[in-house]
XYZ file of C-alpha atoms in Angstrom:
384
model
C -38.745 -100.061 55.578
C -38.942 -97.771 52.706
C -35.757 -95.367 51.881
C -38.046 -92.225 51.101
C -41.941 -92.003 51.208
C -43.848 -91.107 47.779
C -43.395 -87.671 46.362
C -44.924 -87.571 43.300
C -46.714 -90.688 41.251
C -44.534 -91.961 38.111
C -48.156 -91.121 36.362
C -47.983 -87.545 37.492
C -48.111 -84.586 34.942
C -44.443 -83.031 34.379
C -43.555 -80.379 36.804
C -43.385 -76.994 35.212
C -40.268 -75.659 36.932
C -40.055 -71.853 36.831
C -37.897 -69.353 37.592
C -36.858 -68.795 41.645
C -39.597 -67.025 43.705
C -36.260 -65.168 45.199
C -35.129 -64.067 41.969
C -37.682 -63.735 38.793
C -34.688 -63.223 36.442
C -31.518 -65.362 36.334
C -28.017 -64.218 34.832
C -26.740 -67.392 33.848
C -23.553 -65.539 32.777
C -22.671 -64.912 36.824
C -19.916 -66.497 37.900
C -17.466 -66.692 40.730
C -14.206 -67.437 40.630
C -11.500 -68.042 43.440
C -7.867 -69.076 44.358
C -9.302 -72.347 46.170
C -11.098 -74.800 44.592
C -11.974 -75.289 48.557
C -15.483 -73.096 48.404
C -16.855 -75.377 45.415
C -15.554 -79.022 46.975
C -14.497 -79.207 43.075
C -17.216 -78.019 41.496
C -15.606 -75.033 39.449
C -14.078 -75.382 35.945
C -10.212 -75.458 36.287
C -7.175 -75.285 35.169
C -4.268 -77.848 34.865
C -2.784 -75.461 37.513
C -5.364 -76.625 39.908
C -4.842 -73.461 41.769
C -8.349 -71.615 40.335
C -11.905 -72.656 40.226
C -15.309 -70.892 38.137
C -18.355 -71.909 39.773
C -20.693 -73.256 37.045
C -23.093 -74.754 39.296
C -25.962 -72.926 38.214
C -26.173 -75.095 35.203
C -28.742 -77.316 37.774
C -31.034 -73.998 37.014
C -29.973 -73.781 33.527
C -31.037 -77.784 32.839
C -34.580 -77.080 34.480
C -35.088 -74.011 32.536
C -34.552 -75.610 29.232
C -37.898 -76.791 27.770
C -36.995 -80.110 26.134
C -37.247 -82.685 27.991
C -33.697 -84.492 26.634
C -30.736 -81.691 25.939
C -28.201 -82.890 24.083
C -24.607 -80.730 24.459
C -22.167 -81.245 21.802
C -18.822 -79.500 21.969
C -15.198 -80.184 21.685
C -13.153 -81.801 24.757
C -12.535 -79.587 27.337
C -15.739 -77.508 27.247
C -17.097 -78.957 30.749
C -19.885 -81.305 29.328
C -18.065 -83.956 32.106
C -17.811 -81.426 35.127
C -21.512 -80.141 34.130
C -23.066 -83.691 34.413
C -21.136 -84.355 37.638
C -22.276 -81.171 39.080
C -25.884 -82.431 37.689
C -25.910 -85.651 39.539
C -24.427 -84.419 42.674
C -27.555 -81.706 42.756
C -30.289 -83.520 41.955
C -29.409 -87.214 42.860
C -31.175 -88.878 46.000
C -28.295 -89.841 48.335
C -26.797 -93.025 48.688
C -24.221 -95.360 51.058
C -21.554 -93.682 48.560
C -22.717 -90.509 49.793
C -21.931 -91.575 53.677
C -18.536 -90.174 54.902
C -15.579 -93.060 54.199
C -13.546 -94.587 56.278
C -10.436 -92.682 56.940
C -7.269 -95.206 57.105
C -3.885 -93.874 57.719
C -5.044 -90.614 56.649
C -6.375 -91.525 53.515
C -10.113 -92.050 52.821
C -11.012 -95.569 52.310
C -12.465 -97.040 48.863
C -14.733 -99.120 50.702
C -18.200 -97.902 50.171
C -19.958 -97.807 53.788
C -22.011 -100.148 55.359
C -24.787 -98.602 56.489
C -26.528 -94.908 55.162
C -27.893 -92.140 57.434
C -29.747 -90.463 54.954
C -29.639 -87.117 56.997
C -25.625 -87.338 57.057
C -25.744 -88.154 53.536
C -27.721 -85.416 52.707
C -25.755 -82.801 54.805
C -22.189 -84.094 53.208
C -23.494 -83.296 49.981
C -25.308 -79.946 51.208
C -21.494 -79.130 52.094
C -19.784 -79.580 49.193
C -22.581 -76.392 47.618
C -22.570 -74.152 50.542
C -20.731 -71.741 49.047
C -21.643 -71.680 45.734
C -23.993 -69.363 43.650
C -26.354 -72.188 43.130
C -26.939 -72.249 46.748
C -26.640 -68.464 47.636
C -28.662 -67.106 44.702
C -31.247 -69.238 44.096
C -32.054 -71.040 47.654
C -36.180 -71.407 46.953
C -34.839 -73.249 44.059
C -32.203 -75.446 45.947
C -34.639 -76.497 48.513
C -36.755 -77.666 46.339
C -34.448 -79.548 44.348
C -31.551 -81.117 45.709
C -31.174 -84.677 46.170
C -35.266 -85.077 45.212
C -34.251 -87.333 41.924
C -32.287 -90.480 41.287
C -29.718 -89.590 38.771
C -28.733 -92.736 36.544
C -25.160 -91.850 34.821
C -24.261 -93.979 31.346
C -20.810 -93.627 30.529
C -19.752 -94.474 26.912
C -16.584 -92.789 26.442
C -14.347 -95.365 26.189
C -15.619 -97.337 23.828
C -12.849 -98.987 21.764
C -13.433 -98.601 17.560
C -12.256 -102.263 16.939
C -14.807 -105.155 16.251
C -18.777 -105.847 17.186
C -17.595 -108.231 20.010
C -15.220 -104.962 21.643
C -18.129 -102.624 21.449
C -20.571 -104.941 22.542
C -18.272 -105.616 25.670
C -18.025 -101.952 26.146
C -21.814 -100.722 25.733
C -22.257 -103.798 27.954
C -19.565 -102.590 30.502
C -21.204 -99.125 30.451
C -24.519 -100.732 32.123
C -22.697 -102.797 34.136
C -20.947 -99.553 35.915
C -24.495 -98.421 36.233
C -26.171 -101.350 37.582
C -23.252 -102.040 40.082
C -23.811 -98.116 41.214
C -27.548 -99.116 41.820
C -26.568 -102.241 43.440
C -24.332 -101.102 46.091
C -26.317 -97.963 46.982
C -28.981 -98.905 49.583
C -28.289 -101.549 52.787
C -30.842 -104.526 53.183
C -32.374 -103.173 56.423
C -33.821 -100.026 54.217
C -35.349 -102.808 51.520
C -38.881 -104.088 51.785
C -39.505 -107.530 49.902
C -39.975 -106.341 47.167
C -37.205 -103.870 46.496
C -35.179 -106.850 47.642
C -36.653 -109.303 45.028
C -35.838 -106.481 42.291
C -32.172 -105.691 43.510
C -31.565 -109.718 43.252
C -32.923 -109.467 39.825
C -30.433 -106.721 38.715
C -27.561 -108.114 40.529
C -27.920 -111.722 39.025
C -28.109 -110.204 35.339
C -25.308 -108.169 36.289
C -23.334 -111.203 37.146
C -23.824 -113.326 34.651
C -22.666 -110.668 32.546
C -19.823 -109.850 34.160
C -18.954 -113.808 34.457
C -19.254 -113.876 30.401
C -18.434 -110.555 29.472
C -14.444 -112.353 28.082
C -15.593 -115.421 27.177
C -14.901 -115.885 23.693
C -18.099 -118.576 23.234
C -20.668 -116.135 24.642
C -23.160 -115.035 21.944
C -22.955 -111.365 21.784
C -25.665 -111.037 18.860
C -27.964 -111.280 22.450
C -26.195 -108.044 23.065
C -29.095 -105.456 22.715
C -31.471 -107.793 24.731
C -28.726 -107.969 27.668
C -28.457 -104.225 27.345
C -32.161 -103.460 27.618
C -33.024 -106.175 30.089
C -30.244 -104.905 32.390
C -31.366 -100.941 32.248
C -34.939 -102.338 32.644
C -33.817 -104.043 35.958
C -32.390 -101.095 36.841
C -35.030 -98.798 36.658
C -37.186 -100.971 38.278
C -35.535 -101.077 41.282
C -34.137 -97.535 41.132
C -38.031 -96.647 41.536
C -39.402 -98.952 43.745
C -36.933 -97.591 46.090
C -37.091 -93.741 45.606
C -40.705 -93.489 44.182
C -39.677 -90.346 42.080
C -39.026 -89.982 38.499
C -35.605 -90.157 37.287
C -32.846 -88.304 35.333
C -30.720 -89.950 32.851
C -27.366 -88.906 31.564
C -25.433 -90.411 28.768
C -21.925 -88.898 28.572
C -20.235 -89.802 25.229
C -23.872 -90.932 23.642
C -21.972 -90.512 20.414
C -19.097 -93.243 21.190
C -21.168 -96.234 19.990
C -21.922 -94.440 16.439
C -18.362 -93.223 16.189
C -17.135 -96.796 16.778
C -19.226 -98.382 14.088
C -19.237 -95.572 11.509
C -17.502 -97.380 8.492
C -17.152 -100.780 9.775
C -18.984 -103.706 8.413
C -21.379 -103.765 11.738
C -22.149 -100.825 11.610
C -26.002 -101.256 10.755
C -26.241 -103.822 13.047
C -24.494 -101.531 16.024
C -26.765 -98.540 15.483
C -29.917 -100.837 15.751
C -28.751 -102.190 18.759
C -27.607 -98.715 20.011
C -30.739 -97.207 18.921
C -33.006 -99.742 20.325
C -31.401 -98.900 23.737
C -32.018 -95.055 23.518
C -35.441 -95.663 22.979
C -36.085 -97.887 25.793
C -34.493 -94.903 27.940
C -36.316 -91.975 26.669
C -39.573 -92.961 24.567
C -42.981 -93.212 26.266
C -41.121 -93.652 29.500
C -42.961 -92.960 32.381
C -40.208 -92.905 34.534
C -37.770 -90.420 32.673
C -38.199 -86.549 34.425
C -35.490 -85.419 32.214
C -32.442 -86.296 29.945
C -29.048 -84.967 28.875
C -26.813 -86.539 26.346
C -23.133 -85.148 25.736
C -20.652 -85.665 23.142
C -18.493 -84.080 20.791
C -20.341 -85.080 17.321
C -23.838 -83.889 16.963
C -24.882 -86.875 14.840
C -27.873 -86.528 12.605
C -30.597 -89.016 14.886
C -33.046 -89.751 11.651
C -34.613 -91.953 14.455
C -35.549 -89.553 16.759
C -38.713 -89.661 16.525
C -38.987 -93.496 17.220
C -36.337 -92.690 20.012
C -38.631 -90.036 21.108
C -36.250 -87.558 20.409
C -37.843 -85.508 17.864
C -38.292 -82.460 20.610
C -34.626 -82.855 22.127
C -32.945 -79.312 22.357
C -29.356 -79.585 21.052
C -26.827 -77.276 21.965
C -23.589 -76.781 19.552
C -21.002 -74.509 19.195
C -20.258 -71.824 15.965
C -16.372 -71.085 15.552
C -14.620 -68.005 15.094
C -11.017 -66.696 15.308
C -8.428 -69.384 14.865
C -10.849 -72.666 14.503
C -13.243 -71.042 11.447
C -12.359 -73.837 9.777
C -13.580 -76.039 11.814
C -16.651 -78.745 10.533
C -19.074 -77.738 13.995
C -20.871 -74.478 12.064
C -24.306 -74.800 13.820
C -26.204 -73.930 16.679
C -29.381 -75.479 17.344
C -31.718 -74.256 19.968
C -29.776 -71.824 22.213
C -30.824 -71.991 25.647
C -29.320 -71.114 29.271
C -26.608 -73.730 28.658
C -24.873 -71.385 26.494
C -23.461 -69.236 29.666
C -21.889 -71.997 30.905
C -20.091 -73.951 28.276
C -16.099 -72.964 28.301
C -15.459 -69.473 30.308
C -15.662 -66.179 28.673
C -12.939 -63.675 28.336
C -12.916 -61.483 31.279
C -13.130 -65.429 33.511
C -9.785 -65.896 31.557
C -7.903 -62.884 32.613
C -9.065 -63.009 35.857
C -8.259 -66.404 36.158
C -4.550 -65.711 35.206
C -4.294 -63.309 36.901
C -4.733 -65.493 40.076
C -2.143 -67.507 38.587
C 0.042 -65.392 38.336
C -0.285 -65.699 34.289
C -0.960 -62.481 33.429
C 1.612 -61.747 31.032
C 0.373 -64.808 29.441
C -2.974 -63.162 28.863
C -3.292 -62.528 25.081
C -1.167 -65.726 24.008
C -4.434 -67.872 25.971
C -7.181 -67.298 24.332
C -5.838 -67.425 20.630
C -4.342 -70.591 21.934
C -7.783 -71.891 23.560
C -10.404 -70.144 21.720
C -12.854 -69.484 20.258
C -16.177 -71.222 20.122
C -19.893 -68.989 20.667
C -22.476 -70.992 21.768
C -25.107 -68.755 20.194
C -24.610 -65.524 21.805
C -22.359 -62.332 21.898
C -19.545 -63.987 24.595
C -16.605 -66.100 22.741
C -16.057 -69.140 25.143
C -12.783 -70.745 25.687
C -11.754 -74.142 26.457
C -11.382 -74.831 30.014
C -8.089 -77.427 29.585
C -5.625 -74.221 29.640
């Protein structure tokens, strides 16, 4: 038995998502903010006060709306590339055992993942945690059609460590492990046909061997872009057999691996391998619905168009005020993202004044500002 029936053929034309029947024009710059990070189950940029939340979850709308297929978001840390990919996944991904409720154990919510998935359950846990936010009472033609309709597969390269080939090997490789393990553990056997079952043994006996040789100081890691591709290849097999829908891909921190190796004596080497990767993900692949990459360093891609790249939107700050000295001087196709990197002015004041900050209200944003993504509203960092 099959997890979801086909929705649309890997072959299929592109959908051309447009604005919401329920609302032909959408102000990105809307926000809503509140004492309770309750309404948003999380999903509102914060401060280390935890006692405030701004709900940025229309950046679902603002990802469909861009026209490139990949965006790439480059900013400083603290700018919500993180919490906007999280809020990304948790939108658009099909749901999983990890979505099922846990376990609760002396009051505390087990790590276990569950054993079996009620995909209706799943699907109304996750429903929850958007309930009340604008996403879902602005724009609920769009939500419908949207949420949890795509697998969302999450690369994580931010802590990659800037040593030697072997420790970046070991942590590009760790990276896909994460993922693969994510895939492995998502479905139950029941809910497998044969052949989804013969593809999940695949990935998991790659994943293995990897892990089993991963600190083993004989194992050859010159193999390491072949392990890399094979494994993401085993993973997006079975990730479609199972869901029949195109996927998303996000790669937070795509521009560890080129930080790591700037300099060093592997660094050629590194950026082949690195490269070679990013164009098994997003060139000529049937698969691939859309793509975001996020980092801090908008590094010049002279392979983009063998990464099929060459049409990626890329969205990156100007400075002003206190950082004009700062090397990020660009911007690069301004889109909808724009309104919801970093929170505006007005979201800061209101903001402390929830806090009880308000006295506090000039000394924040010369102490947190001030990027423009592109358009009249200085943003501030969210880390406050």
């Amino acid at each position: 038995m099959t997890v979801s029936e086909p929705r649309q053929s890997a072959a299929a034309d592109p959908v051309v998502i447009g604005r919401d029947k329920d609302s032909p024009t959408v102000d990105y710059s809307q926000t809503k903010i509140s004492g309770s990070m309750a309404y948003t189950g999380g999903f509102g940029h914060t401060t280390r006060h935890s006692g405030a939340a701004v709900d940025r979850t229309l950046v679902c709308k603002a990802f469909m709306d861009t026209e490139a297929k990949v965006v790439r978001v480059c900013s400083p840390d603290g700018f919500g590339k993180c919490f906007a990919t999280s809020i990304i996944k948790k939108f658009f991904s099909v749901v999983t055992r990890h979505d099922m409720p846990r376990e609760s154990i002396s009051g505390y919510n087990s790590n276990e993942i569950p054993s079996t998935l009620d995909p209706e359950v799943a699907r109304a846990g996750r429903a929850k945690i958007f309930e009340s936010t604008v996403l879902r009472q602005e724009l609920p033609v769009f939500f419908d059609e949207h949420f949890c309709r795509h697998p969302v597969l999450l690369i994580d390269f931010r802590y990659m460590h800037n040593v030697n080939f072997v420790l970046m090997c070991r942590g590009m490789t760790y990276s896909l492990m994460k993922l693969a393990s994510f895939w492995t553990e998502a479905y139950t056997q029941d809910q497998l046909d044969s052949a989804q079952k013969e593809a999940l043994a695949s990935m998991t006996e790659l994943r293995t061997e990897l892990n089993e040789n991963l600190y083993n100081p004989q194992f050859d890691f010159d193999n390491c872009g072949d392990n890399l591709r094979a494994l993401f290849a085993l993973v997006s097999d079975f990730v479609f057999s199972v869901s029949k829908q195109r996927y998303i891909v996000i790669v937070r921190g795509y521009d560890r691996p080129l930080c790591v190796s700037a300099g060093k004596p592997f660094e050629d080497k590194a950026r082949k391998i690195y490269m070679a990767l990013l164009s098994q993900i997003f060139k000529n692949n049937d698969r691939l619905f859309k793509g975001i990459l996020t980092g801090v360093y908008a590094f010049p891609l002279d392979e983009a168009v063998d990464l099929g790249l060459n049409r990626m939107s890329t969205i990156m700050p100007t400075v002003n005020g206190c950082y004009e000295n700062c090397s990020m001087s660009m911007l690069a196709n301004p889109g909808p993202f724009n309104d919801l990197l970093g929170i505006t002015r007005s979201e800061v004041v209101e903001l402390a004044s929830l806090l009880r900050l308000t006295k506090h209200v000039d000394f924040l944003p010369n102490r947190f500002g001030g990027y423009s993504f592109g358009r009249d509203k200085i943003r501030y960092n969210i880390g406050m």
